[in-house]
């Protein structure tokens, strides 16, 4: 079963006191003590982001590790990745992430991992990367479309409610036919895909939502059923 969990925002790097989304990700492997690997390429292997990952996951029932492309833990990156149960990609600069992954062949390794049933997850850049296209701030001063890996059809816009410019930028790109229709996620929302189809949408915040967004004479949003994971 191929699974991707795309976070619009939240998780250990944004909500360190709210474990709901990360606990959800851990459960999807079906393992009692899953091996979870963090890929922090998009931040240039930021030490603080790596620390945040271990601060959370070392206190969970799992086996955490991380993959650095700046200081690789092994020459056999494929073997390292395919030994894991969950791959968790961090946020940051999506364009740089894609460039480095392709140079190292990690894009192909991750597709193989996905096909073998390893859960792929990620936040922001780690969400956008799995789609055909995404709304990114990788270029610096404004939001633009970016061609991504294409594991999932359509486009993706994270931080839909968390960054004021995200929603209008996505609408403008759709209206000008610069990006494919797709799915937007508020901070605190995780969209769980099974076999390329949305299976479930969950949130760590009571009012956070996901939306199908497309253009048909005007930009249209359809609010999608989102399940709050809290009590």
PDB file of C-alpha atoms in Angstrom:
ATOM      1  CA  UNK A   1       0.000   0.000   0.000  1.00  0.00           C
ATOM      2  CA  UNK A   2       1.456   3.352  -1.058  1.00  0.00           C
ATOM      3  CA  UNK A   3       0.931   6.185   1.421  1.00  0.00           C
ATOM      4  CA  UNK A   4       1.806   9.882   1.488  1.00  0.00           C
ATOM      5  CA  UNK A   5       0.897  12.219   4.358  1.00  0.00           C
ATOM      6  CA  UNK A   6       1.124  15.871   3.355  1.00  0.00           C
ATOM      7  CA  UNK A   7       1.133  18.445   6.162  1.00  0.00           C
ATOM      8  CA  UNK A   8       0.110  22.027   5.454  1.00  0.00           C
ATOM      9  CA  UNK A   9       1.815  23.006   8.693  1.00  0.00           C
ATOM     10  CA  UNK A  10       2.212  21.699  12.223  1.00  0.00           C
ATOM     11  CA  UNK A  11       4.129  18.736  13.551  1.00  0.00           C
ATOM     12  CA  UNK A  12       7.247  18.824  15.725  1.00  0.00           C
ATOM     13  CA  UNK A  13       8.803  21.812  13.946  1.00  0.00           C
ATOM     14  CA  UNK A  14       5.779  24.118  14.303  1.00  0.00           C
ATOM     15  CA  UNK A  15       3.761  22.675  17.198  1.00  0.00           C
ATOM     16  CA  UNK A  16       6.277  21.049  19.573  1.00  0.00           C
ATOM     17  CA  UNK A  17       3.664  20.934  22.350  1.00  0.00           C
ATOM     18  CA  UNK A  18       1.001  19.369  20.098  1.00  0.00           C
ATOM     19  CA  UNK A  19       1.936  15.794  19.133  1.00  0.00           C
ATOM     20  CA  UNK A  20      -1.315  14.841  17.358  1.00  0.00           C
ATOM     21  CA  UNK A  21      -0.083  14.897  13.743  1.00  0.00           C
ATOM     22  CA  UNK A  22       3.260  13.236  14.441  1.00  0.00           C
ATOM     23  CA  UNK A  23       1.588  10.512  16.491  1.00  0.00           C
ATOM     24  CA  UNK A  24      -0.806   9.975  13.587  1.00  0.00           C
ATOM     25  CA  UNK A  25       2.122   9.605  11.164  1.00  0.00           C
ATOM     26  CA  UNK A  26       3.799   7.035  13.407  1.00  0.00           C
ATOM     27  CA  UNK A  27       0.624   4.921  13.538  1.00  0.00           C
ATOM     28  CA  UNK A  28       0.378   4.645   9.759  1.00  0.00           C
ATOM     29  CA  UNK A  29       3.381   2.334   9.441  1.00  0.00           C
ATOM     30  CA  UNK A  30       1.504  -0.414  11.264  1.00  0.00           C
ATOM     31  CA  UNK A  31       4.680  -1.179  13.218  1.00  0.00           C
ATOM     32  CA  UNK A  32       5.000  -1.178  17.006  1.00  0.00           C
ATOM     33  CA  UNK A  33       8.447   0.413  16.879  1.00  0.00           C
ATOM     34  CA  UNK A  34       8.797   1.970  13.405  1.00  0.00           C
ATOM     35  CA  UNK A  35      12.029   3.239  11.917  1.00  0.00           C
ATOM     36  CA  UNK A  36      11.444   6.901  11.029  1.00  0.00           C
ATOM     37  CA  UNK A  37      13.955   8.916   9.028  1.00  0.00           C
ATOM     38  CA  UNK A  38      13.971  12.711   8.841  1.00  0.00           C
ATOM     39  CA  UNK A  39      15.248  14.381   5.647  1.00  0.00           C
ATOM     40  CA  UNK A  40      16.166  18.037   6.392  1.00  0.00           C
ATOM     41  CA  UNK A  41      17.533  18.915   2.930  1.00  0.00           C
ATOM     42  CA  UNK A  42      15.198  21.890   2.456  1.00  0.00           C
ATOM     43  CA  UNK A  43      16.780  23.733   5.394  1.00  0.00           C
ATOM     44  CA  UNK A  44      20.324  22.851   4.375  1.00  0.00           C
ATOM     45  CA  UNK A  45      20.397  20.311   7.207  1.00  0.00           C
ATOM     46  CA  UNK A  46      19.651  22.923   9.857  1.00  0.00           C
ATOM     47  CA  UNK A  47      21.046  21.725  13.178  1.00  0.00           C
ATOM     48  CA  UNK A  48      18.112  23.181  15.099  1.00  0.00           C
ATOM     49  CA  UNK A  49      15.546  21.393  12.904  1.00  0.00           C
ATOM     50  CA  UNK A  50      17.392  18.106  13.339  1.00  0.00           C
ATOM     51  CA  UNK A  51      17.473  18.709  17.102  1.00  0.00           C
ATOM     52  CA  UNK A  52      13.720  19.398  17.154  1.00  0.00           C
ATOM     53  CA  UNK A  53      13.133  16.102  15.326  1.00  0.00           C
ATOM     54  CA  UNK A  54      15.121  14.074  17.831  1.00  0.00           C
ATOM     55  CA  UNK A  55      13.710  16.010  20.800  1.00  0.00           C
ATOM     56  CA  UNK A  56      10.268  14.752  19.847  1.00  0.00           C
ATOM     57  CA  UNK A  57      10.792  11.330  18.305  1.00  0.00           C
ATOM     58  CA  UNK A  58      13.350  10.050  20.820  1.00  0.00           C
ATOM     59  CA  UNK A  59      10.510  10.221  23.341  1.00  0.00           C
ATOM     60  CA  UNK A  60       8.151   8.184  21.150  1.00  0.00           C
ATOM     61  CA  UNK A  61       7.994   4.453  20.519  1.00  0.00           C
ATOM     62  CA  UNK A  62      10.065   4.518  17.333  1.00  0.00           C
ATOM     63  CA  UNK A  63      13.629   4.403  16.010  1.00  0.00           C
ATOM     64  CA  UNK A  64      14.548   7.898  14.735  1.00  0.00           C
ATOM     65  CA  UNK A  65      17.358   8.708  12.310  1.00  0.00           C
ATOM     66  CA  UNK A  66      18.081  11.366   9.715  1.00  0.00           C
ATOM     67  CA  UNK A  67      19.577  11.516   6.247  1.00  0.00           C
ATOM     68  CA  UNK A  68      22.029  14.297   5.493  1.00  0.00           C
ATOM     69  CA  UNK A  69      23.156  14.846   1.910  1.00  0.00           C
ATOM     70  CA  UNK A  70      25.848  17.200   3.199  1.00  0.00           C
ATOM     71  CA  UNK A  71      27.301  14.585   5.563  1.00  0.00           C
ATOM     72  CA  UNK A  72      25.933  11.273   4.267  1.00  0.00           C
ATOM     73  CA  UNK A  73      25.754   8.514   6.905  1.00  0.00           C
ATOM     74  CA  UNK A  74      26.641   5.884   4.273  1.00  0.00           C
ATOM     75  CA  UNK A  75      27.518   5.488   0.601  1.00  0.00           C
ATOM     76  CA  UNK A  76      24.517   3.165   0.275  1.00  0.00           C
ATOM     77  CA  UNK A  77      21.761   5.792   0.516  1.00  0.00           C
ATOM     78  CA  UNK A  78      19.253   3.511  -1.194  1.00  0.00           C
ATOM     79  CA  UNK A  79      19.822   0.770   1.361  1.00  0.00           C
ATOM     80  CA  UNK A  80      19.612   3.309   4.173  1.00  0.00           C
ATOM     81  CA  UNK A  81      16.234   4.631   2.967  1.00  0.00           C
ATOM     82  CA  UNK A  82      14.679   1.297   2.051  1.00  0.00           C
ATOM     83  CA  UNK A  83      15.401  -0.016   5.559  1.00  0.00           C
ATOM     84  CA  UNK A  84      12.997   2.554   7.048  1.00  0.00           C
ATOM     85  CA  UNK A  85       9.252   2.416   7.727  1.00  0.00           C
ATOM     86  CA  UNK A  86       8.562   6.171   7.514  1.00  0.00           C
ATOM     87  CA  UNK A  87      10.327   9.007   5.695  1.00  0.00           C
ATOM     88  CA  UNK A  88       9.564  12.475   7.096  1.00  0.00           C
ATOM     89  CA  UNK A  89      10.643  15.451   4.958  1.00  0.00           C
ATOM     90  CA  UNK A  90      11.078  18.852   6.592  1.00  0.00           C
ATOM     91  CA  UNK A  91      10.134  22.303   5.345  1.00  0.00           C
ATOM     92  CA  UNK A  92      12.347  24.944   3.779  1.00  0.00           C
ATOM     93  CA  UNK A  93      13.424  25.677   0.215  1.00  0.00           C
ATOM     94  CA  UNK A  94      11.649  23.228  -2.101  1.00  0.00           C
ATOM     95  CA  UNK A  95      13.622  24.184  -5.211  1.00  0.00           C
ATOM     96  CA  UNK A  96      16.934  23.436  -3.520  1.00  0.00           C
ATOM     97  CA  UNK A  97      15.529  20.226  -2.063  1.00  0.00           C
ATOM     98  CA  UNK A  98      14.520  18.984  -5.519  1.00  0.00           C
ATOM     99  CA  UNK A  99      17.840  19.957  -7.093  1.00  0.00           C
ATOM    100  CA  UNK A 100      19.879  18.087  -4.487  1.00  0.00           C
ATOM    101  CA  UNK A 101      17.599  15.060  -4.477  1.00  0.00           C
ATOM    102  CA  UNK A 102      17.867  14.708  -8.243  1.00  0.00           C
ATOM    103  CA  UNK A 103      21.650  15.127  -8.163  1.00  0.00           C
ATOM    104  CA  UNK A 104      21.921  12.327  -5.604  1.00  0.00           C
ATOM    105  CA  UNK A 105      19.215  10.168  -7.204  1.00  0.00           C
ATOM    106  CA  UNK A 106      17.161  10.419  -4.031  1.00  0.00           C
ATOM    107  CA  UNK A 107      14.005  11.232  -6.007  1.00  0.00           C
ATOM    108  CA  UNK A 108      14.180   7.800  -7.639  1.00  0.00           C
ATOM    109  CA  UNK A 109      14.989   6.099  -4.328  1.00  0.00           C
ATOM    110  CA  UNK A 110      11.982   7.719  -2.667  1.00  0.00           C
ATOM    111  CA  UNK A 111       9.691   6.620  -5.483  1.00  0.00           C
ATOM    112  CA  UNK A 112      10.982   3.082  -4.954  1.00  0.00           C
ATOM    113  CA  UNK A 113      10.418   3.405  -1.201  1.00  0.00           C
ATOM    114  CA  UNK A 114       6.851   4.577  -1.813  1.00  0.00           C
ATOM    115  CA  UNK A 115       6.230   1.616  -4.091  1.00  0.00           C
ATOM    116  CA  UNK A 116       7.507  -0.743  -1.408  1.00  0.00           C
ATOM    117  CA  UNK A 117       5.031   0.578   1.152  1.00  0.00           C
ATOM    118  CA  UNK A 118       7.306   2.907   3.117  1.00  0.00           C
ATOM    119  CA  UNK A 119       5.195   5.826   4.384  1.00  0.00           C
ATOM    120  CA  UNK A 120       6.238   9.185   2.908  1.00  0.00           C
ATOM    121  CA  UNK A 121       5.368  12.259   4.966  1.00  0.00           C
ATOM    122  CA  UNK A 122       6.384  15.880   5.138  1.00  0.00           C
ATOM    123  CA  UNK A 123       5.519  19.437   6.011  1.00  0.00           C
ATOM    124  CA  UNK A 124       5.468  22.510   3.734  1.00  0.00           C
ATOM    125  CA  UNK A 125       8.324  21.834   1.277  1.00  0.00           C
ATOM    126  CA  UNK A 126       8.010  18.233   2.440  1.00  0.00           C
ATOM    127  CA  UNK A 127       4.362  18.340   1.367  1.00  0.00           C
ATOM    128  CA  UNK A 128       4.698  20.253  -1.908  1.00  0.00           C
ATOM    129  CA  UNK A 129       7.491  18.007  -3.176  1.00  0.00           C
ATOM    130  CA  UNK A 130       5.245  14.960  -3.711  1.00  0.00           C
ATOM    131  CA  UNK A 131       2.806  16.745  -6.064  1.00  0.00           C
ATOM    132  CA  UNK A 132       3.075  17.678  -9.732  1.00  0.00           C
ATOM    133  CA  UNK A 133       3.256  21.339  -8.761  1.00  0.00           C
ATOM    134  CA  UNK A 134       3.341  23.475  -5.637  1.00  0.00           C
ATOM    135  CA  UNK A 135       3.120  27.057  -4.441  1.00  0.00           C
ATOM    136  CA  UNK A 136       6.586  27.970  -3.165  1.00  0.00           C
ATOM    137  CA  UNK A 137       8.547  30.872  -1.733  1.00  0.00           C
ATOM    138  CA  UNK A 138      11.809  29.223  -2.817  1.00  0.00           C
ATOM    139  CA  UNK A 139      12.696  32.126  -5.099  1.00  0.00           C
ATOM    140  CA  UNK A 140      12.634  34.644  -2.281  1.00  0.00           C
ATOM    141  CA  UNK A 141      10.402  37.676  -2.618  1.00  0.00           C
ATOM    142  CA  UNK A 142       7.094  36.207  -3.791  1.00  0.00           C
ATOM    143  CA  UNK A 143       5.120  33.005  -4.160  1.00  0.00           C
ATOM    144  CA  UNK A 144       5.454  31.166  -7.463  1.00  0.00           C
ATOM    145  CA  UNK A 145       4.573  27.787  -8.986  1.00  0.00           C
ATOM    146  CA  UNK A 146       7.171  25.031  -8.938  1.00  0.00           C
ATOM    147  CA  UNK A 147       7.278  21.733 -10.815  1.00  0.00           C
ATOM    148  CA  UNK A 148       7.791  18.924  -8.310  1.00  0.00           C
ATOM    149  CA  UNK A 149       8.119  15.117  -8.254  1.00  0.00           C
ATOM    150  CA  UNK A 150       4.643  14.221  -9.478  1.00  0.00           C
ATOM    151  CA  UNK A 151       3.985  11.258  -7.206  1.00  0.00           C
ATOM    152  CA  UNK A 152       0.569  12.873  -6.617  1.00  0.00           C
ATOM    153  CA  UNK A 153      -1.552  14.609  -9.257  1.00  0.00           C
ATOM    154  CA  UNK A 154      -2.298  18.320  -9.258  1.00  0.00           C
ATOM    155  CA  UNK A 155      -0.919  21.087  -7.100  1.00  0.00           C
ATOM    156  CA  UNK A 156      -0.514  21.745  -3.394  1.00  0.00           C
ATOM    157  CA  UNK A 157      -0.541  24.889  -1.269  1.00  0.00           C
ATOM    158  CA  UNK A 158       0.478  24.577   2.408  1.00  0.00           C
ATOM    159  CA  UNK A 159       0.104  27.237   5.136  1.00  0.00           C
ATOM    160  CA  UNK A 160      -3.226  28.240   3.577  1.00  0.00           C
ATOM    161  CA  UNK A 161      -4.368  30.084   6.679  1.00  0.00           C
ATOM    162  CA  UNK A 162      -0.993  30.569   8.332  1.00  0.00           C
ATOM    163  CA  UNK A 163       0.615  32.983   5.866  1.00  0.00           C
ATOM    164  CA  UNK A 164      -1.495  35.897   4.654  1.00  0.00           C
ATOM    165  CA  UNK A 165      -0.223  35.832   1.068  1.00  0.00           C
ATOM    166  CA  UNK A 166      -0.683  32.091   0.444  1.00  0.00           C
ATOM    167  CA  UNK A 167      -4.385  31.993  -0.356  1.00  0.00           C
ATOM    168  CA  UNK A 168      -4.480  35.024  -2.711  1.00  0.00           C
ATOM    169  CA  UNK A 169      -1.307  33.859  -4.457  1.00  0.00           C
ATOM    170  CA  UNK A 170      -2.757  30.387  -5.087  1.00  0.00           C
ATOM    171  CA  UNK A 171      -5.972  31.936  -6.407  1.00  0.00           C
ATOM    172  CA  UNK A 172      -4.038  34.240  -8.721  1.00  0.00           C
ATOM    173  CA  UNK A 173      -1.943  31.400 -10.106  1.00  0.00           C
ATOM    174  CA  UNK A 174      -5.054  29.301 -10.748  1.00  0.00           C
ATOM    175  CA  UNK A 175      -6.925  32.183 -12.385  1.00  0.00           C
ATOM    176  CA  UNK A 176      -3.995  32.897 -14.717  1.00  0.00           C
ATOM    177  CA  UNK A 177      -3.589  29.189 -15.582  1.00  0.00           C
ATOM    178  CA  UNK A 178      -0.048  29.121 -14.179  1.00  0.00           C
ATOM    179  CA  UNK A 179      -0.686  26.163 -11.894  1.00  0.00           C
ATOM    180  CA  UNK A 180      -2.830  23.023 -11.955  1.00  0.00           C
ATOM    181  CA  UNK A 181      -5.897  22.745  -9.714  1.00  0.00           C
ATOM    182  CA  UNK A 182      -5.189  21.049  -6.448  1.00  0.00           C
ATOM    183  CA  UNK A 183      -5.532  20.909  -2.712  1.00  0.00           C
ATOM    184  CA  UNK A 184      -4.721  23.512  -0.056  1.00  0.00           C
ATOM    185  CA  UNK A 185      -4.119  22.809   3.630  1.00  0.00           C
ATOM    186  CA  UNK A 186      -4.257  25.061   6.648  1.00  0.00           C
ATOM    187  CA  UNK A 187      -1.547  24.852   9.288  1.00  0.00           C
ATOM    188  CA  UNK A 188      -2.289  21.873  11.497  1.00  0.00           C
ATOM    189  CA  UNK A 189      -3.801  19.785   8.693  1.00  0.00           C
ATOM    190  CA  UNK A 190      -2.488  16.499   7.265  1.00  0.00           C
ATOM    191  CA  UNK A 191      -3.860  15.069   4.027  1.00  0.00           C
ATOM    192  CA  UNK A 192      -3.445  11.298   3.954  1.00  0.00           C
ATOM    193  CA  UNK A 193      -3.220   9.793   0.473  1.00  0.00           C
ATOM    194  CA  UNK A 194      -3.482   6.074  -0.184  1.00  0.00           C
ATOM    195  CA  UNK A 195      -2.707   4.973  -3.736  1.00  0.00           C
ATOM    196  CA  UNK A 196      -2.771   8.615  -4.944  1.00  0.00           C
ATOM    197  CA  UNK A 197      -6.286   9.263  -3.614  1.00  0.00           C
ATOM    198  CA  UNK A 198      -7.251  11.256  -0.530  1.00  0.00           C
ATOM    199  CA  UNK A 199      -8.156   8.702   2.126  1.00  0.00           C
ATOM    200  CA  UNK A 200      -8.493  10.893   5.202  1.00  0.00           C
ATOM    201  CA  UNK A 201      -7.834  14.467   6.286  1.00  0.00           C
ATOM    202  CA  UNK A 202      -6.912  15.027   9.924  1.00  0.00           C
ATOM    203  CA  UNK A 203      -5.980  18.061  11.988  1.00  0.00           C
ATOM    204  CA  UNK A 204      -4.236  19.015  15.204  1.00  0.00           C
ATOM    205  CA  UNK A 205      -6.332  22.187  15.499  1.00  0.00           C
ATOM    206  CA  UNK A 206     -10.146  22.205  15.865  1.00  0.00           C
ATOM    207  CA  UNK A 207     -10.833  24.746  13.122  1.00  0.00           C
ATOM    208  CA  UNK A 208      -8.118  23.838  10.593  1.00  0.00           C
ATOM    209  CA  UNK A 209      -9.318  22.661   7.193  1.00  0.00           C
ATOM    210  CA  UNK A 210      -8.262  21.481   3.737  1.00  0.00           C
ATOM    211  CA  UNK A 211      -9.790  22.607   0.453  1.00  0.00           C
ATOM    212  CA  UNK A 212     -10.100  21.471  -3.119  1.00  0.00           C
ATOM    213  CA  UNK A 213      -9.244  24.592  -5.144  1.00  0.00           C
ATOM    214  CA  UNK A 214      -9.763  25.046  -8.888  1.00  0.00           C
ATOM    215  CA  UNK A 215     -10.734  27.556 -11.544  1.00  0.00           C
ATOM    216  CA  UNK A 216     -14.067  27.436 -13.416  1.00  0.00           C
ATOM    217  CA  UNK A 217     -14.854  30.961 -14.652  1.00  0.00           C
ATOM    218  CA  UNK A 218     -13.731  31.974 -11.176  1.00  0.00           C
ATOM    219  CA  UNK A 219     -11.636  30.432  -8.441  1.00  0.00           C
ATOM    220  CA  UNK A 220     -13.667  27.965  -6.419  1.00  0.00           C
ATOM    221  CA  UNK A 221     -12.985  26.298  -3.085  1.00  0.00           C
ATOM    222  CA  UNK A 222     -14.626  23.187  -1.750  1.00  0.00           C
ATOM    223  CA  UNK A 223     -14.066  22.608   1.950  1.00  0.00           C
ATOM    224  CA  UNK A 224     -13.100  18.999   2.546  1.00  0.00           C
ATOM    225  CA  UNK A 225     -14.135  16.894   5.519  1.00  0.00           C
ATOM    226  CA  UNK A 226     -11.436  17.269   8.148  1.00  0.00           C
ATOM    227  CA  UNK A 227     -11.281  15.206  11.331  1.00  0.00           C
ATOM    228  CA  UNK A 228      -9.872  16.844  14.467  1.00  0.00           C
ATOM    229  CA  UNK A 229      -7.602  14.378  16.248  1.00  0.00           C
ATOM    230  CA  UNK A 230      -8.047  15.949  19.678  1.00  0.00           C
ATOM    231  CA  UNK A 231     -10.812  15.339  22.173  1.00  0.00           C
TER     232      UNK A 231
END
